[in-house]
Amino acid sequence: MARSVGIDRAQVVATAAELADAHGLDQLALAQVAARLGVRLPSLYNHVDGLAGLRHELALLGLRGLLERMGHAAIGKAEDTAVIAVAQAYR
């Protein structure tokens, strides 16, 4: 569903992540993201630094997700059990 008002960086990155998951990162284009959000392409530049900047934001999103999963895996565990849980979450 297209939106016509008020987007933010998080929405741009989330939309780009959905498109990259569906079609592949190599197929991701700013025009697709803008169309999905219902905004004009130049509007995206208020939130990301072009396609390279958007890919950087996607990498950070992935790293944050990995960190969260690894952190949750270690909760309530100690020593070797915690290390194994974190390693499995990483894998």
Backbone as a chain_set.jsonl record, in Angstrom:
{"seq": "MARSVGIDRAQVVATAAELADAHGLDQLALAQVAARLGVRLPSLYNHVDGLAGLRHELALLGLRGLLERMGHAAIGKAEDTAVIAVAQAYR", "coords": {"N": [[0.845, -1.169, 0.0], [0.651, 2.157, -0.878], [1.987, 5.12, 0.547], [1.336, 8.57, 1.11], [2.243, 10.618, 2.643], [4.612, 11.949, 5.015], [7.272, 10.204, 5.49], [9.934, 8.354, 7.088], [13.398, 7.698, 7.932], [13.542, 5.087, 8.997], [11.273, 3.85, 7.874], [11.943, 3.944, 5.178], [14.222, 2.302, 5.119], [13.156, -0.117, 6.112], [11.294, -0.716, 4.115], [13.009, -0.993, 1.931], [14.41, -3.228, 2.818], [12.407, -5.186, 2.744], [11.926, -5.263, -0.022], [14.463, -6.05, -0.936], [14.647, -8.564, 0.245], [12.607, -9.85, -1.144], [13.295, -9.639, -3.867], [16.032, -9.673, -4.146], [19.159, -8.261, -3.196], [20.832, -7.203, -5.136], [19.056, -6.387, -7.052], [17.776, -4.248, -6.009], [16.481, -0.984, -6.167], [16.381, 2.553, -5.881], [14.169, 3.77, -7.014], [12.192, 1.789, -6.884], [11.788, 1.632, -4.135], [10.851, 4.211, -3.577], [8.485, 4.172, -5.091], [7.05, 2.155, -3.772], [6.67, 3.379, -1.319], [5.14, 5.482, -2.053], [6.125, 7.994, -2.724], [8.024, 10.626, -4.312], [11.061, 9.995, -6.063], [13.287, 11.837, -5.452], [12.64, 12.527, -2.834], [13.562, 10.516, -1.186], [16.22, 11.053, -0.767], [16.315, 12.762, 1.347], [16.44, 11.139, 3.455], [18.222, 9.003, 3.116], [21.54, 8.453, 1.857], [21.582, 8.177, -1.097], [21.745, 5.192, -3.193], [23.968, 3.752, -2.297], [24.149, 4.645, 0.342], [21.728, 3.689, 1.287], [22.13, 0.932, 1.089], [24.148, 0.698, 2.969], [22.701, 1.36, 5.276], [20.993, -0.855, 5.284], [22.829, -2.881, 5.796], [23.588, -2.17, 8.395], [21.122, -2.545, 9.66], [20.871, -5.319, 9.438], [23.08, -6.119, 10.992], [22.332, -5.113, 13.499], [20.09, -6.714, 13.983], [21.307, -9.229, 14.114], [22.936, -8.866, 16.381], [20.955, -8.525, 18.324], [19.665, -11.052, 18.263], [21.805, -12.689, 19.05], [22.33, -11.696, 21.598], [19.914, -12.281, 22.938], [20.042, -15.033, 22.838], [21.95, -15.677, 24.724], [20.886, -15.04, 27.164], [20.23, -15.933, 30.475], [21.987, -18.01, 30.485], [25.198, -19.525, 31.146], [28.78, -19.54, 31.019], [30.17, -22.181, 29.102], [27.74, -22.985, 27.939], [26.476, -20.582, 27.33], [28.252, -19.52, 25.45], [28.053, -21.408, 23.392], [25.344, -21.106, 22.744], [25.325, -18.471, 21.776], [27.02, -18.752, 19.586], [25.525, -20.507, 18.015], [23.31, -18.883, 17.49], [24.548, -16.932, 15.989], [25.331, -18.417, 13.774]], "CA": [[0.0, 0.0, 0.0], [1.465, 3.365, -0.989], [1.709, 6.215, 1.472], [1.612, 9.83, 0.432], [2.717, 11.625, 3.578], [5.528, 11.716, 6.11], [8.093, 9.008, 5.671], [11.167, 8.587, 7.833], [14.495, 6.804, 7.557], [13.202, 3.712, 9.368], [10.341, 3.333, 6.878], [12.692, 3.758, 3.934], [15.082, 1.129, 5.277], [12.3, -1.3, 6.234], [10.745, -0.993, 2.785], [14.12, -1.495, 1.127], [14.696, -4.586, 3.284], [11.362, -6.052, 2.193], [12.176, -5.417, -1.458], [15.689, -6.828, -1.102], [14.309, -9.95, 0.578], [11.727, -10.402, -2.168], [13.85, -9.631, -5.223], [17.49, -9.73, -4.107], [19.817, -6.981, -2.948], [21.389, -6.694, -6.387], [17.96, -5.828, -7.845], [17.191, -3.121, -5.29], [16.635, 0.336, -6.772], [15.7, 3.611, -5.149], [12.869, 4.02, -7.642], [11.257, 0.805, -6.33], [11.499, 2.024, -2.752], [10.005, 5.401, -3.659], [7.162, 3.764, -5.572], [6.374, 1.404, -2.704], [6.304, 4.324, -0.262], [4.229, 6.486, -2.589], [6.785, 9.3, -2.747], [8.892, 10.834, -5.46], [12.43, 9.533, -5.841], [14.148, 12.786, -4.733], [12.283, 12.57, -1.409], [14.358, 9.54, -0.441], [17.527, 11.633, -0.449], [16.204, 13.417, 2.651], [16.526, 10.1, 4.484], [19.389, 8.151, 2.873], [22.526, 9.031, 0.954], [21.58, 7.431, -2.342], [21.678, 3.734, -3.117], [25.069, 3.294, -1.433], [23.747, 4.928, 1.712], [20.645, 2.765, 1.64], [22.746, -0.387, 1.316], [24.844, 0.82, 4.257], [21.66, 1.262, 6.307], [20.536, -2.242, 5.315], [23.87, -3.647, 6.49], [23.446, -1.873, 9.822], [19.901, -3.208, 10.116], [21.21, -6.73, 9.594], [23.971, -6.28, 12.143], [21.541, -4.911, 14.726], [19.282, -7.919, 14.167], [22.209, -10.287, 14.56], [23.312, -8.56, 17.766], [19.795, -8.794, 19.173], [19.487, -12.507, 18.357], [22.901, -13.258, 19.835], [22.113, -11.298, 22.985], [18.797, -13.061, 23.49], [20.453, -16.435, 22.956], [22.797, -15.864, 25.905], [20.159, -14.715, 28.396], [19.962, -17.045, 31.378], [22.974, -19.077, 30.325], [26.521, -19.169, 31.652], [29.972, -20.266, 30.595], [30.153, -22.853, 27.797], [26.377, -23.01, 27.405], [26.232, -19.262, 26.746], [29.084, -19.395, 24.245], [27.457, -22.263, 22.364], [24.074, -20.487, 22.334], [25.644, -17.305, 20.962], [27.573, -19.251, 18.329], [24.408, -21.043, 17.228], [22.531, -17.737, 17.027], [25.334, -16.31, 14.93], [25.275, -19.298, 12.609]], "C": [[0.894, 1.237, 0.0], [1.012, 4.402, 0.024], [2.048, 7.517, 0.774], [2.136, 10.901, 1.366], [3.747, 11.065, 4.526], [6.22, 10.383, 6.21], [9.3, 9.372, 6.517], [12.193, 7.546, 7.412], [14.144, 5.346, 7.854], [12.253, 3.086, 8.356], [11.052, 3.052, 5.559], [13.518, 2.484, 4.015], [14.25, -0.149, 5.375], [11.715, -1.696, 4.88], [11.823, -1.565, 1.875], [14.46, -2.929, 1.523], [13.671, -5.571, 2.738], [11.601, -6.314, 0.71], [13.415, -6.261, -1.719], [15.433, -8.296, -0.777], [13.505, -10.605, -0.537], [12.417, -10.589, -3.519], [15.367, -9.746, -5.283], [18.097, -8.342, -3.967], [20.357, -6.369, -4.232], [20.322, -6.08, -7.293], [17.328, -4.595, -7.204], [17.5, -1.803, -5.987], [15.844, 1.352, -5.959], [14.311, 3.886, -5.716], [11.813, 3.042, -7.117], [10.824, 1.204, -4.926], [10.549, 3.219, -2.748], [8.589, 5.03, -4.097], [6.38, 3.045, -4.486], [5.891, 2.336, -1.592], [5.345, 5.409, -0.745], [4.801, 7.887, -2.565], [7.604, 9.417, -4.018], [10.32, 10.47, -5.082], [13.295, 10.551, -5.095], [13.855, 12.878, -3.227], [13.115, 11.604, -0.579], [15.697, 10.112, 0.0], [17.497, 12.46, 0.831], [16.46, 12.423, 3.784], [17.737, 9.184, 4.338], [20.279, 8.826, 1.836], [22.643, 8.175, -0.308], [21.526, 5.933, -2.116], [22.786, 3.175, -2.224], [24.723, 3.515, 0.035], [22.65, 3.999, 2.188], [21.201, 1.37, 1.903], [23.52, -0.408, 2.629], [23.837, 0.677, 5.392], [21.117, -0.161, 6.413], [21.55, -3.134, 6.021], [23.789, -3.418, 7.991], [22.211, -2.537, 10.409], [20.168, -4.693, 10.358], [22.103, -6.985, 10.794], [23.229, -6.091, 13.465], [20.678, -6.133, 15.022], [20.115, -9.082, 14.675], [22.599, -10.081, 16.023], [22.165, -8.875, 18.718], [19.586, -10.294, 19.359], [20.567, -13.15, 19.216], [22.746, -12.915, 21.312], [21.013, -12.1, 23.651], [19.189, -14.522, 23.69], [21.229, -16.687, 24.24], [22.06, -15.622, 27.218], [19.874, -15.983, 29.196], [20.949, -18.192, 31.267], [24.326, -18.593, 30.839], [27.58, -20.065, 31.023], [29.809, -20.903, 29.216], [28.772, -22.839, 27.146], [26.048, -21.682, 26.725], [27.012, -19.082, 25.452], [28.486, -20.206, 23.1], [26.16, -21.644, 21.845], [24.322, -19.284, 21.434], [26.182, -17.748, 19.599], [26.474, -19.797, 17.432], [23.529, -19.918, 16.7], [23.241, -17.025, 15.893], [25.246, -17.114, 13.63], [23.896, -19.237, 11.982]], "O": [[1.809, 1.332, 0.818], [-0.176, 4.542, 0.316], [2.95, 7.561, -0.063], [2.446, 12.002, 0.914], [3.766, 9.867, 4.812], [5.778, 9.513, 6.96], [9.649, 10.545, 6.65], [11.897, 6.635, 6.639], [14.424, 4.466, 7.04], [12.405, 1.914, 8.012], [10.791, 2.042, 4.906], [13.513, 1.677, 3.085], [14.61, -1.163, 4.776], [11.653, -2.879, 4.547], [11.574, -2.515, 1.132], [14.765, -3.755, 0.663], [14.029, -6.67, 2.315], [11.491, -7.449, 0.245], [13.418, -7.096, -2.623], [15.954, -9.178, -1.46], [13.702, -11.782, -0.84], [12.164, -11.564, -4.227], [15.93, -9.901, -6.366], [17.607, -7.374, -4.548], [20.34, -5.149, -4.396], [20.653, -5.329, -8.21], [16.445, -3.969, -7.791], [18.646, -1.539, -6.352], [14.78, 1.048, -5.421], [13.384, 4.2, -4.969], [10.66, 3.428, -6.924], [9.646, 1.123, -4.576], [9.565, 3.237, -2.008], [7.611, 5.523, -3.534], [5.19, 3.296, -4.3], [4.836, 2.113, -0.998], [4.8, 6.165, 0.06], [4.066, 8.862, -2.406], [7.846, 8.429, -4.711], [10.732, 10.618, -3.932], [13.994, 10.155, -4.163], [14.724, 13.262, -2.445], [13.348, 11.846, 0.605], [16.245, 9.702, 1.023], [18.552, 12.823, 1.35], [16.671, 12.819, 4.931], [18.228, 8.646, 5.331], [19.826, 9.655, 1.047], [23.667, 7.537, -0.55], [21.294, 5.462, -1.003], [22.557, 2.224, -1.477], [24.983, 2.652, 0.872], [22.636, 3.573, 3.343], [20.779, 0.703, 2.848], [23.541, -1.425, 3.322], [24.086, -0.042, 6.359], [20.812, -0.625, 7.512], [21.171, -4.042, 6.762], [23.907, -4.361, 8.773], [22.249, -3.038, 11.533], [19.738, -5.251, 11.368], [21.907, -7.954, 11.527], [23.468, -6.818, 14.429], [20.549, -6.542, 16.177], [19.688, -9.828, 15.556], [22.59, -11.029, 16.809], [22.381, -9.428, 19.796], [19.356, -10.758, 20.476], [20.285, -14.046, 20.012], [23.004, -13.751, 22.177], [21.157, -12.545, 24.789], [18.711, -15.171, 24.62], [21.177, -17.787, 24.79], [22.571, -15.972, 28.282], [19.351, -16.966, 28.672], [20.763, -19.236, 31.893], [24.562, -17.39, 30.949], [27.308, -21.175, 30.566], [29.365, -20.247, 28.274], [28.66, -22.695, 25.929], [25.415, -21.661, 25.67], [26.488, -18.551, 24.472], [28.425, -19.732, 21.966], [25.905, -21.656, 20.64], [23.618, -19.091, 20.443], [25.826, -17.168, 18.573], [26.49, -19.574, 16.221], [23.05, -19.994, 15.568], [22.605, -16.568, 14.944], [25.106, -16.556, 12.542], [23.642, -19.91, 10.983]]}, "num_chains": 1, "name": "protein.A"}
